[in-house]
XYZ file of N, CA and C in Angstrom:
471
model
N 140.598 104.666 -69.609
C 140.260 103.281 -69.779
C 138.958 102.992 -69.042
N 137.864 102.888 -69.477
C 136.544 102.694 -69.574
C 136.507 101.729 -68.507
N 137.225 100.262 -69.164
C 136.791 99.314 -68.091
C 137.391 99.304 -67.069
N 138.397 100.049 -66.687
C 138.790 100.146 -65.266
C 138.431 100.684 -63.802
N 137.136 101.847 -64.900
C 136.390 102.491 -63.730
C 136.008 101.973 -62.886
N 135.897 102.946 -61.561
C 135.090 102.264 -60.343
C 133.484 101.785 -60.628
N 132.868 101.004 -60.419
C 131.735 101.157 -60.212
C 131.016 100.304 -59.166
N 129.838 100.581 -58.641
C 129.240 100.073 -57.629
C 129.017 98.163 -57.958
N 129.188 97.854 -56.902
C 128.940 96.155 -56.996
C 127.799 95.383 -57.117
N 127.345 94.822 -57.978
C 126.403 94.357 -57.837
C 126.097 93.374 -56.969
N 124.178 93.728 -56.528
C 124.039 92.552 -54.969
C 123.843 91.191 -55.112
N 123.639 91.075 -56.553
C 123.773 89.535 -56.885
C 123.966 88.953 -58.490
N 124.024 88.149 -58.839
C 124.520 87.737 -60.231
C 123.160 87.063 -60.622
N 123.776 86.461 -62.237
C 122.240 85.656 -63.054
C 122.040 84.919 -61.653
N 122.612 84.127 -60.985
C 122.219 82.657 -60.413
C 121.451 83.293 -59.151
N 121.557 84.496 -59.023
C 120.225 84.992 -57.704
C 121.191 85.185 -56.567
N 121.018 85.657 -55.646
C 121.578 85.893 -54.008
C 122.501 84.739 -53.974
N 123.552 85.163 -53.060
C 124.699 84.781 -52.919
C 124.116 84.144 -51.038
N 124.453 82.387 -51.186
C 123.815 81.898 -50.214
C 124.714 80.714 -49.697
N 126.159 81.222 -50.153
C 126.914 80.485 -49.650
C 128.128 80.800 -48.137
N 128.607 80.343 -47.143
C 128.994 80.293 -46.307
C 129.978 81.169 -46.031
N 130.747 81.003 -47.643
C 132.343 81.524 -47.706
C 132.142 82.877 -48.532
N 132.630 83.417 -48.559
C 133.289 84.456 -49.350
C 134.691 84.565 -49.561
N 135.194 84.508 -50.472
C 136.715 84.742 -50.872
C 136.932 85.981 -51.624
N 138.426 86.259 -51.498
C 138.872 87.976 -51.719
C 138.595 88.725 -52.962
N 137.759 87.665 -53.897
C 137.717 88.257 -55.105
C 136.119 89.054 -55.423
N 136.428 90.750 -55.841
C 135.128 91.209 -55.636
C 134.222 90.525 -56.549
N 132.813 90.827 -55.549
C 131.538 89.236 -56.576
C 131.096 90.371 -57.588
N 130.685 89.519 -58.757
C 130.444 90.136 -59.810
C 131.197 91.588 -60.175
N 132.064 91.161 -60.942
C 133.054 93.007 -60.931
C 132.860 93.046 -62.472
N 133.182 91.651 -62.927
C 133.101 91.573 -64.346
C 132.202 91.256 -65.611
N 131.275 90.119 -64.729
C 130.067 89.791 -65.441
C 129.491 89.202 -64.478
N 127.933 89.375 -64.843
C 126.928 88.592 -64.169
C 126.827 87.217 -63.876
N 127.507 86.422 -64.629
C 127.524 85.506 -65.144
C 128.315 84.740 -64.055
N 129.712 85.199 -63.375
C 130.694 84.462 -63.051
C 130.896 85.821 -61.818
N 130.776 85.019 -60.630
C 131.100 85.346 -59.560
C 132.703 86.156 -58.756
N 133.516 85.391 -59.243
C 134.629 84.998 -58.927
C 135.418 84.652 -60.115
N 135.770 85.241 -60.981
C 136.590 85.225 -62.297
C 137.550 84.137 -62.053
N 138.644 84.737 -61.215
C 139.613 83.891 -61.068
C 139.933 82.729 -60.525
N 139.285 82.737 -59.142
C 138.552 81.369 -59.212
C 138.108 80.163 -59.585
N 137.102 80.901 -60.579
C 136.456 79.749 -61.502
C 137.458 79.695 -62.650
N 138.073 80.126 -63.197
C 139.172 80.014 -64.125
C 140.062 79.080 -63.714
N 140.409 79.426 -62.836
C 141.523 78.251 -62.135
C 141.110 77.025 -61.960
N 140.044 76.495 -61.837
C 139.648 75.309 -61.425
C 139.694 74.593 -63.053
N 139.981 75.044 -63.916
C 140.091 74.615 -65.349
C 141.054 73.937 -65.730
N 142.237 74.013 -64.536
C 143.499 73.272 -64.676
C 143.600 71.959 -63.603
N 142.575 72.162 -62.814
C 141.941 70.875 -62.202
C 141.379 69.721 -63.135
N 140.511 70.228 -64.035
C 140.049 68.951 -65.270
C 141.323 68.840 -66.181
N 142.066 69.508 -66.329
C 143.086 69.442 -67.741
C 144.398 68.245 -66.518
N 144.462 68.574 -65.422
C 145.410 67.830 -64.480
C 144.696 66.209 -64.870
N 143.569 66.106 -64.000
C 143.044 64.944 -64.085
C 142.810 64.298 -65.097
N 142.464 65.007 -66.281
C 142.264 64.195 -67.577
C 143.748 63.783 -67.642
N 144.730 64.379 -67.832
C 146.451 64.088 -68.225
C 146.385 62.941 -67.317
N 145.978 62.662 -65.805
C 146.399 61.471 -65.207
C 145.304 60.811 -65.643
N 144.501 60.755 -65.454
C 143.707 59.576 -65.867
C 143.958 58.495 -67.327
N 144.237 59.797 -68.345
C 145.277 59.486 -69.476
C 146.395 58.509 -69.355
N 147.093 58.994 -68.133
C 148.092 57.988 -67.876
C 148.047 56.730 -67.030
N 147.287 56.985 -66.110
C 146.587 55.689 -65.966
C 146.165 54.622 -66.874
N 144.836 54.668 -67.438
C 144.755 53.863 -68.885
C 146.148 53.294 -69.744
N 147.083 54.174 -69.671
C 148.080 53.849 -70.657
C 148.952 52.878 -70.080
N 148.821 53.435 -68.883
C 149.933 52.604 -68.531
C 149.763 51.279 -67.069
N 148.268 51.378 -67.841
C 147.781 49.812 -67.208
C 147.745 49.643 -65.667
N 147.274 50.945 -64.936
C 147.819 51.408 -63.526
C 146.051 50.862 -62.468
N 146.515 49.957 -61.949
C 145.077 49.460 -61.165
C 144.448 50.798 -60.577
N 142.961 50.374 -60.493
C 141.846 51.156 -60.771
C 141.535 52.224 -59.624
N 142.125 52.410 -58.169
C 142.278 53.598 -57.645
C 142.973 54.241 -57.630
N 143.850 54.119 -58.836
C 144.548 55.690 -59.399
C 143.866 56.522 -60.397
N 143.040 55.423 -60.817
C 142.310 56.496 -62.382
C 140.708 56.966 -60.867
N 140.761 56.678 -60.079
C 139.049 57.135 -59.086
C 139.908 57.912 -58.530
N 141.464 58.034 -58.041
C 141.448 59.564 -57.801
C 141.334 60.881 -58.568
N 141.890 60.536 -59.931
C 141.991 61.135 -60.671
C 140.804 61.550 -61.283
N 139.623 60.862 -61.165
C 138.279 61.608 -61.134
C 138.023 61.787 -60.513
N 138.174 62.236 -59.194
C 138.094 62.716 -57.908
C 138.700 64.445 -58.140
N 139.679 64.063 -58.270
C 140.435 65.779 -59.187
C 139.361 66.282 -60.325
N 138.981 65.685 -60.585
C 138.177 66.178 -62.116
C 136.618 66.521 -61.646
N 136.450 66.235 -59.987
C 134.736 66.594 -59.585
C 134.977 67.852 -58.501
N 136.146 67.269 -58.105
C 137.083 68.626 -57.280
C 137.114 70.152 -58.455
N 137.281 69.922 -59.346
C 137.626 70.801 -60.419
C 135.832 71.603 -60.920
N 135.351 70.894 -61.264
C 134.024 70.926 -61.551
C 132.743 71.338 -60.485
N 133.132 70.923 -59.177
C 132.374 71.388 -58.286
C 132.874 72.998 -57.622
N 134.192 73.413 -57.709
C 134.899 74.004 -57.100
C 134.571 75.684 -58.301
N 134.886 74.876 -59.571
C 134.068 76.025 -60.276
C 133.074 76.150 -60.454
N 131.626 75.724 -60.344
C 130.374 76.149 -60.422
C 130.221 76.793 -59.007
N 131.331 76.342 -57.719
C 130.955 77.195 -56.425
C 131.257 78.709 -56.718
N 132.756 78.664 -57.338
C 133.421 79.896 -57.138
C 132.467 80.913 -58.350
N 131.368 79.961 -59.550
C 131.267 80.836 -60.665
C 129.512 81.049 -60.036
N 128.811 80.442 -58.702
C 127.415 80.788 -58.143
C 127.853 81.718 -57.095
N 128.448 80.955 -55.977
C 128.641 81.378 -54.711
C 127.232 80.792 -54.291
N 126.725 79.560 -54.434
C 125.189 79.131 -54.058
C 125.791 78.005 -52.948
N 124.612 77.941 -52.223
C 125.485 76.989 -50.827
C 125.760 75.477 -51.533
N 124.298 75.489 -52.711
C 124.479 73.957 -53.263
C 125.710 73.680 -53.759
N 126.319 74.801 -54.317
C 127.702 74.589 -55.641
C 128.812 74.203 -54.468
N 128.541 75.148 -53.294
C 129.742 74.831 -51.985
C 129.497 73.480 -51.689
N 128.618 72.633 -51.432
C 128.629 71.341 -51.410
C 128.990 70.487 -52.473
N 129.198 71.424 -53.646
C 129.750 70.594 -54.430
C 131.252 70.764 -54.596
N 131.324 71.559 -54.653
C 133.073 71.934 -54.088
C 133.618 71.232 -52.956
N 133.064 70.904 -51.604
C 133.713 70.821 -50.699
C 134.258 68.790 -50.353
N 132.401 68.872 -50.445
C 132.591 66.942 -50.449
C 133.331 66.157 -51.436
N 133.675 66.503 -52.914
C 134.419 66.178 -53.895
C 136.335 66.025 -52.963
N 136.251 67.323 -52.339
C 137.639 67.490 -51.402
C 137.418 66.213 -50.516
N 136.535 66.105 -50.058
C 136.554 65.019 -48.967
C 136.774 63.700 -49.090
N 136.091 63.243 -50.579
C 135.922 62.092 -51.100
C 137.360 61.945 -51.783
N 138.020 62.632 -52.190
C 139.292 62.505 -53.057
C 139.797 62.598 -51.921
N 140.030 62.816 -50.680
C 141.006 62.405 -49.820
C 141.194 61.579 -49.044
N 140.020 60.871 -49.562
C 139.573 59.617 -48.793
C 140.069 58.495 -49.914
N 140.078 58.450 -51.382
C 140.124 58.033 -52.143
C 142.060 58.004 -52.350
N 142.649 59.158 -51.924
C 143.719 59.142 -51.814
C 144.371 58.167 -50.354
N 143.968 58.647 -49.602
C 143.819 57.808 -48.557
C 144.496 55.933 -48.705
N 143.055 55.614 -49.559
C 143.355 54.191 -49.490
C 144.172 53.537 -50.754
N 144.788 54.898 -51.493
C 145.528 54.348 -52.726
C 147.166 54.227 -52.382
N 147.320 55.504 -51.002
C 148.371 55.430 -50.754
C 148.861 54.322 -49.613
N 147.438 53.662 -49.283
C 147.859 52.591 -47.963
C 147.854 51.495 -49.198
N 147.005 50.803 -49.761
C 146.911 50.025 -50.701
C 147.836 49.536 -51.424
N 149.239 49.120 -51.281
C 149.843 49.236 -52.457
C 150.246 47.921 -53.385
N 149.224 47.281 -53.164
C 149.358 45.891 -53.961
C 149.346 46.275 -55.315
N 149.873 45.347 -56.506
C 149.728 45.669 -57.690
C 148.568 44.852 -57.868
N 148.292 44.965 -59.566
C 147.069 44.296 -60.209
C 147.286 42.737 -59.982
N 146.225 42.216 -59.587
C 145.918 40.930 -59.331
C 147.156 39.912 -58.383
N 147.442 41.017 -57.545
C 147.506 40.694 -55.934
C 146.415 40.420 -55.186
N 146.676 40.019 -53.933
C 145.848 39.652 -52.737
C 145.614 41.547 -52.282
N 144.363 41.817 -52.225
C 144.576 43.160 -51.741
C 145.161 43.244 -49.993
N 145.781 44.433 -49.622
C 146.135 43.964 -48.445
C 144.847 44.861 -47.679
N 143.923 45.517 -47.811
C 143.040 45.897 -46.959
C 141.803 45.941 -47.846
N 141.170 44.734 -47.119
C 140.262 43.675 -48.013
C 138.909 44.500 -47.978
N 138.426 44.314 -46.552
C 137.350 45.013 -46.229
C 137.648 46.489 -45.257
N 138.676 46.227 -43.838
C 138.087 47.137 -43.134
C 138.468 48.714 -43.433
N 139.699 48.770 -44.505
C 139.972 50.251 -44.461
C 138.829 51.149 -45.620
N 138.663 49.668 -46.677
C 137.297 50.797 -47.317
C 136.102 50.940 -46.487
N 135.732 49.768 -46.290
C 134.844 50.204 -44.887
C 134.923 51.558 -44.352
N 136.044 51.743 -43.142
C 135.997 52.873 -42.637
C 135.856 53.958 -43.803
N 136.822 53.960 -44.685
C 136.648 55.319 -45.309
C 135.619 55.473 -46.027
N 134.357 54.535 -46.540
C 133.422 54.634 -46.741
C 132.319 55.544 -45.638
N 132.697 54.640 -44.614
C 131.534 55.509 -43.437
C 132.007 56.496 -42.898
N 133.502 57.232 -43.090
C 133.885 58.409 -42.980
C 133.572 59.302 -43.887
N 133.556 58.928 -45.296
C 132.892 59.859 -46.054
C 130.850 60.182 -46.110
N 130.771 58.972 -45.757
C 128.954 58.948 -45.161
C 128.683 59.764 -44.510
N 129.391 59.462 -42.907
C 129.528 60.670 -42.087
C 129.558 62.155 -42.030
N 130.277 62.646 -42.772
C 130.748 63.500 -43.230
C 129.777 64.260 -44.204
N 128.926 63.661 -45.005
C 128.473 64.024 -45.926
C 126.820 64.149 -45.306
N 126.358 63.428 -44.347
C 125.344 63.105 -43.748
C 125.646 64.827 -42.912
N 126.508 65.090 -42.448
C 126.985 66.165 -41.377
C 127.051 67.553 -42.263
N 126.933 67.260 -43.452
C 127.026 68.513 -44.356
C 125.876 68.628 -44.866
N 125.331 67.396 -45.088
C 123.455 68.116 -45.556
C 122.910 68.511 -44.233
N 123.027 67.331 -43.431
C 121.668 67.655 -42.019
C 122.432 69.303 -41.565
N 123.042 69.670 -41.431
C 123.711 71.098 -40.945
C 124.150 71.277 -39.770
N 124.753 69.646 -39.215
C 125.415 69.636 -37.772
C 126.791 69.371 -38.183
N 127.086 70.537 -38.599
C 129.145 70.276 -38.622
C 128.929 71.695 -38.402
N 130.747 72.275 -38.301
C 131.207 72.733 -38.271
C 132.089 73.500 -39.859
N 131.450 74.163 -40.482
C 132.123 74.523 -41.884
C 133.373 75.471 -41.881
N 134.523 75.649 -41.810
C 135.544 76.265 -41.807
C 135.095 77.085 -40.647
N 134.663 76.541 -40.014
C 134.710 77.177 -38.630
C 133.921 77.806 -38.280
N 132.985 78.418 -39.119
C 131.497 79.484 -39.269
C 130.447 78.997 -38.522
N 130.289 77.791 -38.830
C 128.983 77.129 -38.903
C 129.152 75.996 -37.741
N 128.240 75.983 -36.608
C 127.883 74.921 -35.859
C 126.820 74.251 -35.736
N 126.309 72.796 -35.512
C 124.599 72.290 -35.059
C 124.071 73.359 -35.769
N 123.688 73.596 -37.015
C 122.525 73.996 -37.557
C 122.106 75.428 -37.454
N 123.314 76.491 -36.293
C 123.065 77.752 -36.771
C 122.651 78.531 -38.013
């Protein structure tokens, strides 16, 4: 069986050098140039098919409007998570990672929130507030290069 042979790994794919933080267990490029991380990026395909089904149900079933923004939150989670796993480019990891951040922030205030449609909201200003400038934060800390990335990365090493 032909394609099972060993062969040497290639040092980088179409998208150029591999310039992202992480590496995960799956060997890079084994299968095509094209896609980094096969399985990976495959998987993140049931991230858009999840979110479309809720968002689907949202709409249908008349569900106030930060259930259908998490649910595209899943669907940028999905989308960022596979162009990381299918580059391995640091940009695609920022797109993978802050999508996580923002959907849990977005989850966050859907699960404190629980007024129905055209209630008094019960957290008017200060909890989007905060989770607004927590996700600012956060995102400000991931471009300038003073965080901490799964632990690798400190102040701008």
């Amino acid at each position: 069986m032909a394609f099972l042979e060993q062969r040497p790994l290639p040092t980088h794919g179409y998208w150029g050098d591999i310039t992202s933080s992480l590496l995960w267990c799956e060997e890079k490029y084994r299968w095509t140039r094209y896609i980094a991380e096969p399985a990976n990026t495959i998987s993140n395909l049931f991230f858009l098919a999840l979110a479309l089904y809720g968002a689907r149900s949202c709409l249908a079933h008349d569900l106030p409007l930060r259930f259908l923004l998490v649910n595209l939150g899943i669907a940028l989670i999905g989308i960022g998570s596979l162009l990381f796993h299918m580059t391995l480019k640091h940009e695609a990891q920022l797109l993978d990672e802050l999508p996580m951040i923002y959907t849990s922030l977005l989850l966050t205030y859907a699960v404190c929130e629980t007024t129905k449609r055209g209630q008094k909201k019960r957290f008017k200003v200060l909890l989007p507030a905060t989770l607004v400038l927590a996700g600012a934060g956060v995102t400000a800390g991931y471009v300038s290069g003073i965080y901490v990335r799964h632990g690798l990365r400190a102040w701008g090493e």
